[in-house]
Amino acid sequence: MMADLKRVLLAEDSANDVELTLTALAEHRLANKVDVVRDGAEALDYLYRRGNYAERESSNPTLVLLDLKMPKVNGLEVLKQIKADPSLKTIPVVMLTSSREEGDLIRSYELGVNAYVVKPVDFPDFMDAVRQIGGFWAVVNEAPPAAVGA
Amino acid sequence: MSPFSGLGRQWSLWSLSTKALAIIAVPLAPLLLTTLIFYVTDRREREAQAATTRSAEISAELQATFMLVVEAETGTRGFLLTGDRAFLEAFTQGVALLPGRFQRVEALVRDPDVRERLGIFHELVDRRMFKLASVQKSPRVPANLALLAEVQEGKQEMDRARAAMRELVEMERALLERRRERARQFQQASLAVVLTGAFLGILGGIGAAVLFSRGIVHRVRHVHENTEHLAASQSLRAGPDGDDEVAALGRGVHHAAELLGERDSLLRVRMDELAVSNNELEAFSYSVSHDLRAPLRHIAGFATLLEKRAAGRLEEQDRRYLRTIIDAAARMGRLVDDLLSFSRMGRSEMLRTPIELGPILDEIIAEEMREQNGRTIEWTRRPMPGIVGDPAMLRVAFSNLISNAVKYTSTREQAEIEIGTAGPSNGEAVLFVRDNGVGFDMQYVDKLFGVFQRLHPAEEFEGTGIGLASVRRVIQRHGGRTWADSMPGEGATFYIALPVETKGTI
């Protein structure tokens, strides 16, 4: 029985990376619905249901996959806002990025990131990582009760 | 005031040795004066002593001389009375001895007045003796008459002679007294001079001490203060003034301060440049870390997807091409990772803490064993000395060395890897990782630690050629050395020497 991440928000600026990530998620049939935003500003609009996303349904995504380097507003800034906002901070955020720089790691954890995953170059490894992330958050982890946030 | 200020200016021009001489001269001069006075006083004292002795002798001689005359007279009278020639012995003796006596006295007398009186006395004595002699020769007239006449005349003459003698004695005594008085006065005067001299000497000594203190000690302290200010990077006090060696020393310190200040600002400029350089490197690494990896992932990712989707439609050759693309991308990914790691070893701030190598090595070995399932590796780990350094960096270094050992023994059935020490020698702890793998040709030993340098083709042993370069960089930053030893086919030993600050084995 495949567990399900009801809705995932993927914030990623590179079209190629979007495609690869979506392929990996689909391969393991992990996510019912993946919403993609191409920069930090869009991500925040989505989460706050404003701008282009004013009409979306009201529940929070079950997981946010966040890239670090994005135009307009970068991943760290988005993370900071999510974790600072009582209505958003319960959403699990996984940093999904190329950088293994110590500074980025430290800063992310200081801001309260739930997980930090460095995207491997090797595609099978990447698929494996996505499967594990999805598996963990969908199956192993107990999601916060629906009443919290949103 | 003006002679003093002139002197003061002179003073500042003199060299230290001249000043020292002047300072020593100040208490020394009264001392020399005192010594001179003592000498002179001593001489005078001796002279006075001699004069006293002489006076006493003169008196004694005069009295003795007079006694001779008295006895001659008495003898003559006796002869006149008795006609006994035996009584004339005294007279004869007198005649014989008197010249000698007078000679001695004359030799002793110094004073011209006394000499004159002595002459008179001599004459009187001579006359008396002559008289006595002639009385002896007179025919034996009724003895009483001759004797009477004699007695009358004689008494007067003798009285005169006695008076003369007494006068002489008195004169000598008076002279002596005067001399003594003079000597006493001289002594008092010289005592006064000596006391004054001593007092001046003490004053001079104090003056010299003050001069020394202010002129030299004070100024030397000034220079010393400045050297301490210099050492503490504080501003220096101007001076000390003057033209002597101390002033020159002081100027030297000021000059040194200037030079140091210049070097300081130069250093600061360099440090700023370095900081800028480091920041640029930091930014560069960050870029590489992100931006180089992304396209690589895309290449590998889409090639893999293609491989999966089109595998059935492709020929052997096509599939091989695809594989090559994927492998190349993967390899570049590893290169990028290694390069970043290498760069970090040079950039990051180093810790300096005491390290226990034992647990670190055990962890690395455990990790290697986890990844090498199925291989037989015999590990020998000896006790490691206590060293000081950066734990993270040293972990990378040993990790590289050990994984190399594991890699290059992969062709052996039983791999033997030893990690040990070659014993501390003059402040260094020498560690080594030895394996029984394929080894290398010592001809290329210098290339071994170079960046991206490999001595084996990638098909035989995979690797990026940066592991040993990282090891060398880490060890260099710790102030140590790296070298290697090997025989082709007979394994290799890689040595690390680290400066030891603490002793002890773990």
XYZ file of C-alpha atoms in Angstrom:
656
model
C 0.000 0.000 0.000
C 1.588 3.195 -1.138
C 1.409 5.901 1.377
C 0.554 9.308 0.215
C 1.862 12.829 0.679
C -1.376 14.641 0.065
C 0.093 17.760 -1.355
C 3.717 18.708 -1.829
C 5.023 22.166 -2.585
C 8.181 22.072 -4.691
C 10.102 25.357 -4.880
C 12.715 25.044 -7.617
C 13.908 27.515 -10.224
C 15.601 25.127 -12.670
C 13.147 23.492 -15.101
C 15.464 20.516 -15.435
C 15.530 19.951 -11.711
C 11.761 20.247 -11.574
C 11.425 17.569 -14.194
C 13.903 15.255 -12.498
C 12.293 15.665 -9.108
C 8.792 15.168 -10.426
C 9.950 12.069 -12.275
C 11.469 10.656 -9.138
C 8.360 11.393 -7.089
C 6.103 9.875 -9.749
C 8.361 6.824 -10.067
C 7.636 5.946 -6.489
C 4.073 7.165 -6.634
C 4.629 9.168 -3.548
C 2.736 12.318 -4.082
C -0.804 12.795 -5.102
C -0.345 16.339 -6.061
C 2.782 18.375 -6.477
C 2.532 22.128 -6.795
C 5.549 23.752 -8.318
C 6.705 27.326 -7.763
C 9.709 28.783 -9.555
C 11.009 31.242 -7.007
C 10.812 32.291 -3.351
C 8.273 35.022 -3.901
C 5.885 32.635 -5.599
C 6.445 30.127 -2.788
C 5.396 32.697 -0.208
C 2.424 33.787 -2.291
C 1.373 30.152 -2.454
C 1.727 29.563 1.264
C -0.083 32.744 2.213
C -2.702 32.213 -0.473
C -2.227 35.569 -2.026
C -1.405 37.001 -5.435
C -1.701 34.274 -8.066
C -2.598 31.756 -5.454
C -5.383 33.601 -3.722
C -7.889 31.025 -4.961
C -6.167 27.821 -3.989
C -7.667 25.448 -1.483
C -7.153 26.340 2.091
C -5.096 23.525 3.583
C -1.345 23.671 3.992
C 0.872 21.367 1.945
C 1.998 18.229 3.789
C 5.611 18.796 2.774
C 7.682 21.611 1.320
C 10.694 20.761 -0.807
C 12.799 23.884 -0.944
C 15.771 24.779 -3.121
C 18.277 27.269 -1.705
C 19.247 29.409 -4.606
C 16.197 30.928 -6.202
C 15.600 34.286 -7.787
C 13.764 37.101 -6.025
C 13.494 35.463 -2.604
C 15.908 32.632 -1.773
C 15.222 29.411 0.099
C 16.609 30.579 3.443
C 14.328 33.590 3.462
C 11.306 31.435 2.657
C 12.307 29.007 5.395
C 12.666 31.843 7.857
C 9.193 33.144 7.119
C 7.603 29.720 7.270
C 9.115 28.894 10.633
C 8.298 32.314 12.029
C 4.643 32.166 11.190
C 2.417 30.262 13.608
C 0.067 29.258 10.816
C 2.878 27.812 8.703
C 5.590 26.639 11.041
C 4.223 23.150 11.533
C 4.710 22.333 7.857
C 7.744 20.012 7.445
C 10.361 21.709 5.263
C 13.049 19.710 3.513
C 15.934 21.633 1.956
C 16.674 19.977 -1.366
C 19.768 21.597 -2.785
C 23.162 21.194 -4.466
C 25.055 23.014 -1.749
C 26.890 21.209 0.980
C 28.439 24.439 2.238
C 28.688 24.477 5.997
C 27.300 27.995 6.165
C 24.106 26.965 4.416
C 23.694 23.957 6.679
C 24.191 25.969 9.836
C 21.872 28.728 8.750
C 19.147 26.299 7.682
C 19.187 24.391 10.942
C 19.282 27.619 12.919
C 16.106 28.623 11.148
C 14.516 25.319 12.061
C 14.616 23.266 8.873
C 13.276 19.732 9.333
C 15.727 18.059 7.002
C 18.582 18.994 4.694
C 19.229 16.832 1.662
C 22.053 17.401 -0.808
C 20.985 16.345 -4.292
C 23.411 13.687 -5.537
C 24.725 13.882 -9.080
C 23.994 10.235 -9.637
C 20.339 9.946 -10.681
C 19.573 6.564 -9.152
C 20.944 7.897 -5.874
C 18.725 10.931 -6.253
C 15.703 8.752 -6.862
C 16.582 6.735 -3.803
C 16.865 9.888 -1.719
C 13.464 11.115 -2.915
C 11.956 7.759 -2.139
C 13.369 7.830 1.343
C 12.225 11.404 1.948
C 8.784 10.655 0.694
C 8.631 7.362 2.527
C 9.642 8.959 5.771
C 7.292 11.907 5.716
C 4.402 9.939 4.314
C 4.690 6.739 6.303
C 7.040 6.903 9.219
C 6.385 10.415 10.382
C 3.258 11.330 12.258
C 1.821 14.386 10.578
C 0.588 17.152 12.809
C -3.167 16.913 13.391
C -5.258 18.737 10.775
C -6.504 21.229 13.337
C -3.042 22.734 13.767
C -2.154 25.588 11.399
C -4.031 26.228 8.187
C 72.692 81.112 36.931
C 74.468 81.603 33.657
C 77.645 79.690 34.450
C 75.461 76.788 35.608
C 73.282 76.742 32.535
C 76.420 76.867 30.432
C 77.754 73.931 32.397
C 74.461 72.154 32.015
C 74.645 72.486 28.248
C 78.223 71.253 28.307
C 77.128 68.317 30.407
C 74.604 67.153 27.861
C 77.271 67.112 25.171
C 79.675 64.828 26.989
C 79.773 61.133 26.286
C 78.895 58.637 28.996
C 82.503 57.866 29.796
C 83.330 61.539 30.255
C 80.312 61.954 32.486
C 81.280 58.908 34.489
C 84.755 60.343 34.988
C 83.340 63.677 36.107
C 80.958 61.979 38.514
C 83.744 59.892 40.015
C 85.991 62.986 40.264
C 83.499 64.865 42.431
C 83.827 62.783 45.612
C 87.332 61.730 44.723
C 88.831 65.251 44.746
C 88.207 65.922 48.460
C 89.459 62.420 49.156
C 92.734 63.124 47.370
C 93.032 66.457 49.162
C 92.533 64.728 52.490
C 95.175 62.176 51.654
C 97.594 64.949 50.703
C 96.936 66.752 53.947
C 97.442 63.593 55.944
C 100.745 63.106 54.229
C 101.894 66.631 54.860
C 100.717 66.501 58.475
C 102.551 63.280 58.983
C 105.749 64.815 57.665
C 105.325 67.829 59.868
C 104.636 65.595 62.821
C 107.776 63.683 62.187
C 109.761 66.862 61.860
C 108.328 68.166 65.111
C 109.221 64.883 66.757
C 112.756 65.126 65.463
C 113.021 68.739 66.616
C 111.815 67.783 70.096
C 114.340 64.995 70.294
C 117.041 67.316 69.138
C 116.130 69.964 71.657
C 116.216 67.408 74.430
C 119.587 66.216 73.227
C 120.919 69.748 73.027
C 119.784 70.439 76.576
C 121.284 67.194 77.782
C 124.539 67.856 75.997
C 124.775 71.387 77.309
C 124.190 70.244 80.832
C 126.662 67.437 80.436
C 129.138 69.869 78.963
C 128.706 72.196 81.885
C 129.086 69.247 84.288
C 132.452 68.493 82.699
C 133.568 72.038 83.393
C 132.242 71.863 86.941
C 134.120 68.661 87.579
C 137.258 70.040 86.016
C 136.984 72.986 88.343
C 136.349 70.793 91.356
C 139.304 68.619 90.444
C 141.543 71.602 90.002
C 140.507 72.942 93.390
C 141.163 69.619 94.911
C 144.598 69.538 93.408
C 145.259 73.027 94.557
C 144.198 72.026 98.066
C 146.050 68.769 98.322
C 148.673 68.915 95.635
C 147.478 65.448 94.700
C 147.706 65.061 90.963
C 144.894 62.483 91.071
C 142.430 65.370 91.320
C 143.511 66.565 87.899
C 141.934 63.520 86.255
C 138.595 65.263 85.940
C 140.288 68.227 84.327
C 142.136 66.056 81.865
C 138.980 64.252 81.003
C 137.225 67.509 80.466
C 139.903 68.796 78.163
C 139.649 65.607 76.151
C 135.894 65.390 75.977
C 134.803 69.014 75.693
C 135.660 69.552 72.017
C 133.741 66.473 71.072
C 130.769 67.608 73.132
C 130.739 71.024 71.597
C 131.002 69.554 68.168
C 127.941 67.430 68.805
C 125.930 70.344 70.151
C 126.957 72.563 67.299
C 125.832 69.906 64.910
C 122.463 69.692 66.620
C 121.744 73.416 66.840
C 119.720 74.813 63.961
C 118.601 78.166 65.180
C 121.016 81.081 64.457
C 120.253 82.877 67.759
C 120.967 79.717 69.668
C 124.106 79.240 67.659
C 125.299 82.699 68.615
C 124.631 82.039 72.282
C 126.309 78.702 71.975
C 129.364 80.476 70.602
C 129.425 82.740 73.641
C 129.020 79.764 75.970
C 131.808 77.937 74.154
C 134.066 80.902 74.632
C 133.248 81.145 78.289
C 133.944 77.474 78.795
C 137.202 77.707 76.899
C 138.306 80.687 79.024
C 137.467 78.874 82.209
C 139.352 75.785 81.173
C 142.292 77.877 80.134
C 142.136 79.612 83.492
C 142.013 76.304 85.295
C 144.949 75.044 83.339
C 147.033 78.094 84.106
C 146.079 77.926 87.794
C 147.366 74.391 87.908
C 150.733 75.530 86.583
C 151.227 78.352 89.045
C 153.987 77.728 91.606
C 152.827 76.402 94.860
C 152.227 79.741 96.419
C 150.533 79.559 99.730
C 147.699 77.294 98.649
C 145.095 79.240 100.511
C 145.805 82.420 98.579
C 145.801 80.773 95.227
C 142.754 78.796 96.150
C 140.950 81.863 97.458
C 141.682 83.861 94.379
C 140.655 80.948 92.374
C 137.480 80.403 94.284
C 136.454 84.046 93.946
C 137.169 84.401 90.287
C 136.055 80.946 89.558
C 132.661 81.438 91.077
C 131.981 84.483 88.946
C 133.168 82.799 85.834
C 131.237 79.668 86.563
C 128.183 81.674 87.316
C 128.516 83.367 83.988
C 129.025 80.065 82.253
C 126.111 78.532 84.089
C 123.968 81.482 83.186
C 124.984 81.144 79.566
C 124.186 77.480 79.640
C 120.849 78.031 81.297
C 120.071 80.707 78.777
C 120.824 78.288 76.004
C 118.674 75.593 77.526
C 115.908 78.090 78.006
C 116.226 79.294 74.443
C 116.039 75.800 73.131
C 113.017 75.087 75.280
C 111.313 78.266 74.116
C 112.067 77.397 70.532
C 110.792 73.902 71.061
C 107.631 75.236 72.649
C 107.081 77.528 69.701
C 107.605 74.721 67.272
C 105.198 72.547 69.196
C 102.641 75.312 69.233
C 102.994 75.741 65.500
C 102.674 72.007 65.019
C 99.524 71.936 67.114
C 98.049 74.792 65.145
C 98.942 73.083 61.923
C 97.356 69.926 63.144
C 94.173 71.737 64.055
C 94.154 73.492 60.744
C 94.669 70.291 58.858
C 91.984 68.610 60.948
C 89.668 71.387 59.976
C 90.650 70.975 56.356
C 90.210 67.195 56.590
C 86.779 67.568 58.141
C 85.833 70.112 55.528
C 87.236 67.818 52.903
C 85.265 64.884 54.268
C 82.146 67.013 54.391
C 82.742 68.216 50.850
C 83.459 64.645 49.881
C 80.131 63.495 51.264
C 78.358 66.401 49.618
C 80.237 65.625 46.466
C 79.249 61.993 46.752
C 75.615 62.936 47.163
C 75.963 65.391 44.315
C 77.541 62.725 42.185
C 74.773 60.308 43.038
C 72.157 62.891 42.146
C 73.996 63.709 38.939
C 74.222 60.058 38.124
C 70.639 59.449 38.993
C 69.247 62.320 37.003
C 71.778 62.401 34.255
C 72.060 58.724 33.585
C 69.790 56.400 35.588
C 66.779 58.607 35.048
C 67.372 58.808 31.340
C 68.127 55.120 30.998
C 64.853 54.434 32.772
C 63.196 56.763 30.295
C 64.542 54.644 27.426
C 63.520 51.447 29.211
C 60.015 52.830 29.663
C 59.899 53.530 25.975
C 60.917 49.992 25.094
C 58.074 48.702 27.268
C 55.654 51.125 25.633
C 56.908 49.844 22.298
C 56.348 46.240 23.301
C 52.816 47.094 24.424
C 52.158 49.027 21.212
C 51.601 52.247 23.123
C 52.875 55.676 22.164
C 56.378 56.608 23.287
C 57.400 59.514 25.490
C 59.648 61.991 23.659
C 63.326 62.030 24.513
C 65.560 61.554 26.426
C 67.503 64.588 25.244
C 71.210 64.880 25.021
C 74.124 63.879 22.869
C 75.524 60.919 24.714
C 75.057 57.209 24.220
C 71.850 57.126 26.267
C 70.283 59.731 24.034
C 71.430 57.790 20.987
C 69.868 54.660 22.445
C 66.668 56.558 23.044
C 66.636 57.759 19.455
C 67.201 54.177 18.339
C 64.080 53.107 20.193
C 62.062 55.863 18.534
C 63.407 54.783 15.180
C 62.493 51.176 15.904
C 58.999 52.325 16.807
C 58.724 54.112 13.494
C 59.889 51.075 11.557
C 57.517 48.823 13.449
C 54.708 51.247 12.791
C 55.470 51.142 9.110
C 55.619 47.387 9.108
C 52.389 47.312 11.051
C 50.534 49.366 8.470
C 52.033 47.260 5.712
C 50.838 44.146 7.500
C 47.407 45.589 7.919
C 47.262 46.339 4.207
C 48.311 42.787 3.430
C 45.821 41.382 5.875
C 43.067 43.403 4.283
C 44.150 42.157 0.896
C 44.161 38.626 2.240
C 40.710 39.034 3.730
C 39.416 40.266 0.394
C 41.115 37.360 -1.336
C 39.633 34.903 1.105
C 36.180 36.347 0.676
C 36.525 36.032 -3.061
C 37.568 32.418 -2.675
C 34.649 31.818 -0.367
C 32.241 33.225 -2.921
C 33.937 31.241 -5.668
C 33.650 27.985 -3.736
C 30.038 28.664 -3.024
C 29.389 29.248 -6.678
C 31.195 26.081 -7.652
C 29.356 24.178 -4.999
C 25.986 25.178 -6.345
C 26.315 26.136 -9.923
C 28.682 23.467 -11.210
C 26.772 20.631 -9.644
C 23.375 21.523 -11.045
C 24.174 20.957 -14.750
C 26.041 17.799 -13.793
C 22.971 16.453 -12.109
C 20.931 17.331 -15.115
C 23.309 15.542 -17.457
C 23.406 12.447 -15.289
C 19.706 12.585 -14.518
C 18.377 12.923 -18.053
C 20.915 10.511 -19.461
C 19.771 7.949 -16.903
C 16.133 8.605 -17.727
C 16.942 8.226 -21.398
C 18.761 5.022 -20.650
C 15.707 3.645 -18.901
C 13.204 4.723 -21.475
C 15.154 3.884 -24.634
C 17.121 0.850 -23.464
C 15.132 -1.497 -25.623
C 15.410 0.679 -28.730
C 19.153 1.222 -28.505
C 22.019 -0.822 -29.715
C 24.941 -1.947 -27.599
C 27.101 0.927 -28.816
C 24.401 3.532 -28.098
C 23.887 2.203 -24.630
C 27.671 2.358 -24.072
C 27.727 5.987 -25.150
C 24.963 6.788 -22.736
C 26.777 4.982 -19.948
C 29.926 6.960 -20.669
C 28.001 10.233 -20.457
C 26.526 9.224 -17.126
C 29.845 7.989 -15.705
C 31.687 11.096 -16.843
C 29.142 13.318 -15.162
C 29.416 11.269 -11.993
C 33.157 11.524 -12.069
C 33.040 15.263 -12.515
C 30.716 15.405 -9.546
C 33.306 13.637 -7.443
C 36.025 15.934 -8.721
C 33.985 18.959 -7.757
C 33.416 17.528 -4.286
C 37.081 16.752 -3.816
C 38.170 20.157 -5.065
C 35.802 21.868 -2.689
C 37.069 19.783 0.194
C 40.665 20.556 -0.746
C 39.880 24.251 -0.969
C 38.209 24.167 2.435
C 41.349 22.642 3.962
C 43.248 25.738 2.932
C 40.637 28.326 3.774
C 38.949 27.429 6.983
C 40.105 28.600 10.375
C 42.131 25.996 12.139
C 41.438 24.817 15.639
C 44.257 24.017 18.000
C 43.110 21.542 20.569
C 44.607 18.364 22.027
C 43.418 15.415 19.993
C 43.027 11.731 20.760
C 43.748 10.082 17.454
C 42.757 6.599 18.595
C 38.952 7.026 18.532
C 39.106 8.991 15.262
C 41.108 6.237 13.569
C 38.798 3.566 14.917
C 35.784 5.397 13.462
C 37.417 5.764 10.056
C 38.324 2.070 10.030
C 34.776 1.118 11.010
C 33.364 3.244 8.193
C 35.707 1.695 5.662
C 34.718 -1.791 6.811
C 31.039 -0.935 6.391
C 31.593 -0.003 2.784
C 33.886 -2.893 1.999
C 31.613 -5.847 2.467
C 33.259 -9.146 1.792
C 36.860 -8.072 1.773
C 39.394 -9.426 4.211
C 41.414 -6.651 5.727
C 43.753 -7.194 8.621
C 44.067 -3.996 10.598
C 46.922 -3.253 12.948
C 46.523 -0.096 14.959
C 49.219 0.933 17.351
C 48.918 3.446 20.210
C 49.012 7.005 18.965
C 50.790 9.911 20.693
C 48.853 12.900 21.925
C 48.945 15.722 19.406
C 47.486 19.192 19.050
C 45.558 20.325 15.996
C 42.262 20.594 14.156
C 40.220 17.410 14.607
C 38.083 17.834 11.473
C 41.045 18.480 9.221
C 43.083 15.611 10.630
C 40.096 13.331 10.224
C 39.997 14.201 6.521
C 43.743 13.562 6.235
C 43.629 10.147 7.881
C 40.443 9.253 6.088
C 42.181 9.898 2.784
C 45.260 7.894 3.752
C 43.261 4.949 5.026
C 40.848 4.858 2.112
C 43.845 4.962 -0.205
C 45.333 1.997 1.630
C 42.042 0.122 1.329
C 41.759 1.014 -2.349
C 45.240 0.041 -3.404
C 45.127 -3.285 -1.547
C 41.911 -4.279 -3.312
C 43.908 -6.591 -5.566
C 45.235 -8.577 -2.634
C 43.469 -11.568 -1.181
C 44.422 -10.567 2.300
C 44.992 -6.865 2.732
C 47.209 -5.836 5.593
C 47.032 -2.256 6.750
C 49.049 -0.965 9.673
C 48.735 2.410 11.357
C 51.548 3.135 13.720
C 54.203 5.488 14.984
C 57.871 5.749 14.202
C 58.568 7.282 17.590
C 58.926 10.952 18.532
C 62.185 12.509 17.487
C 63.221 16.061 18.390
C 59.793 17.527 18.901
C 57.978 15.598 16.166
C 55.515 12.724 16.296
C 55.955 10.535 13.218
C 52.891 8.467 12.229
C 52.477 6.175 9.279
C 49.893 4.201 7.322
C 51.396 1.128 5.727
C 49.721 -1.256 3.302
C 50.681 -4.371 1.356
C 49.039 -3.176 -1.841
C 50.351 -2.466 -5.328
C 52.793 0.198 -4.228
C 54.314 2.739 -6.616
C 57.584 3.594 -8.296
C 59.710 5.863 -6.100
C 60.771 7.679 -9.248
C 57.432 9.522 -9.184
C 57.261 10.066 -5.452
C 57.365 13.869 -5.845
C 54.236 13.862 -8.012
C 52.330 11.781 -5.544
C 51.149 14.675 -3.380
C 50.275 16.949 -6.292
C 46.760 18.022 -7.123
C 44.979 15.605 -9.476
C 48.178 13.596 -9.834
C 47.754 9.854 -10.177
C 50.229 7.093 -10.787
C 47.678 4.486 -11.802
C 45.109 4.605 -14.586
C 41.492 5.222 -13.617
C 40.386 1.814 -14.861
C 42.638 0.074 -12.361
C 41.893 2.225 -9.385
C 39.252 4.869 -9.348
C 40.035 8.171 -7.761
C 40.412 11.866 -8.444
C 44.044 12.299 -7.441
C 43.308 14.893 -4.816
C 43.328 12.796 -1.666
C 47.057 13.041 -0.982
C 47.137 16.728 -1.949
C 44.531 17.325 0.738
C 46.580 15.310 3.238
C 49.663 17.368 2.517
C 47.773 20.626 2.802
C 46.262 19.685 6.155
C 49.586 18.535 7.571
C 51.382 21.600 6.247
C 48.905 23.841 8.001
C 49.696 21.953 11.187
C 53.379 22.724 10.681
C 54.279 19.127 9.814
C 55.677 17.133 6.891
C 54.482 14.341 4.611
C 56.456 11.789 2.646
C 56.120 8.277 1.287
C 58.088 5.150 0.648
C 57.300 2.199 -1.578
C 58.386 -0.595 -3.888
C 56.219 -1.514 -6.856
C 54.209 -4.591 -5.913
C 55.358 -4.503 -2.289
C 53.003 -2.048 -0.694
C 53.520 1.524 0.387
C 54.066 3.485 3.576
C 52.861 7.058 3.955
C 54.465 9.089 6.734
C 53.182 12.113 8.619
C 55.336 14.157 10.991
C 53.505 16.503 13.337
C 55.063 18.875 15.872
C 54.440 17.545 19.360
C 53.412 19.845 22.140
C 52.146 17.404 24.660
C 53.425 13.977 25.447
C 51.461 10.848 26.124
C 50.119 7.871 24.291
C 46.512 7.025 23.626
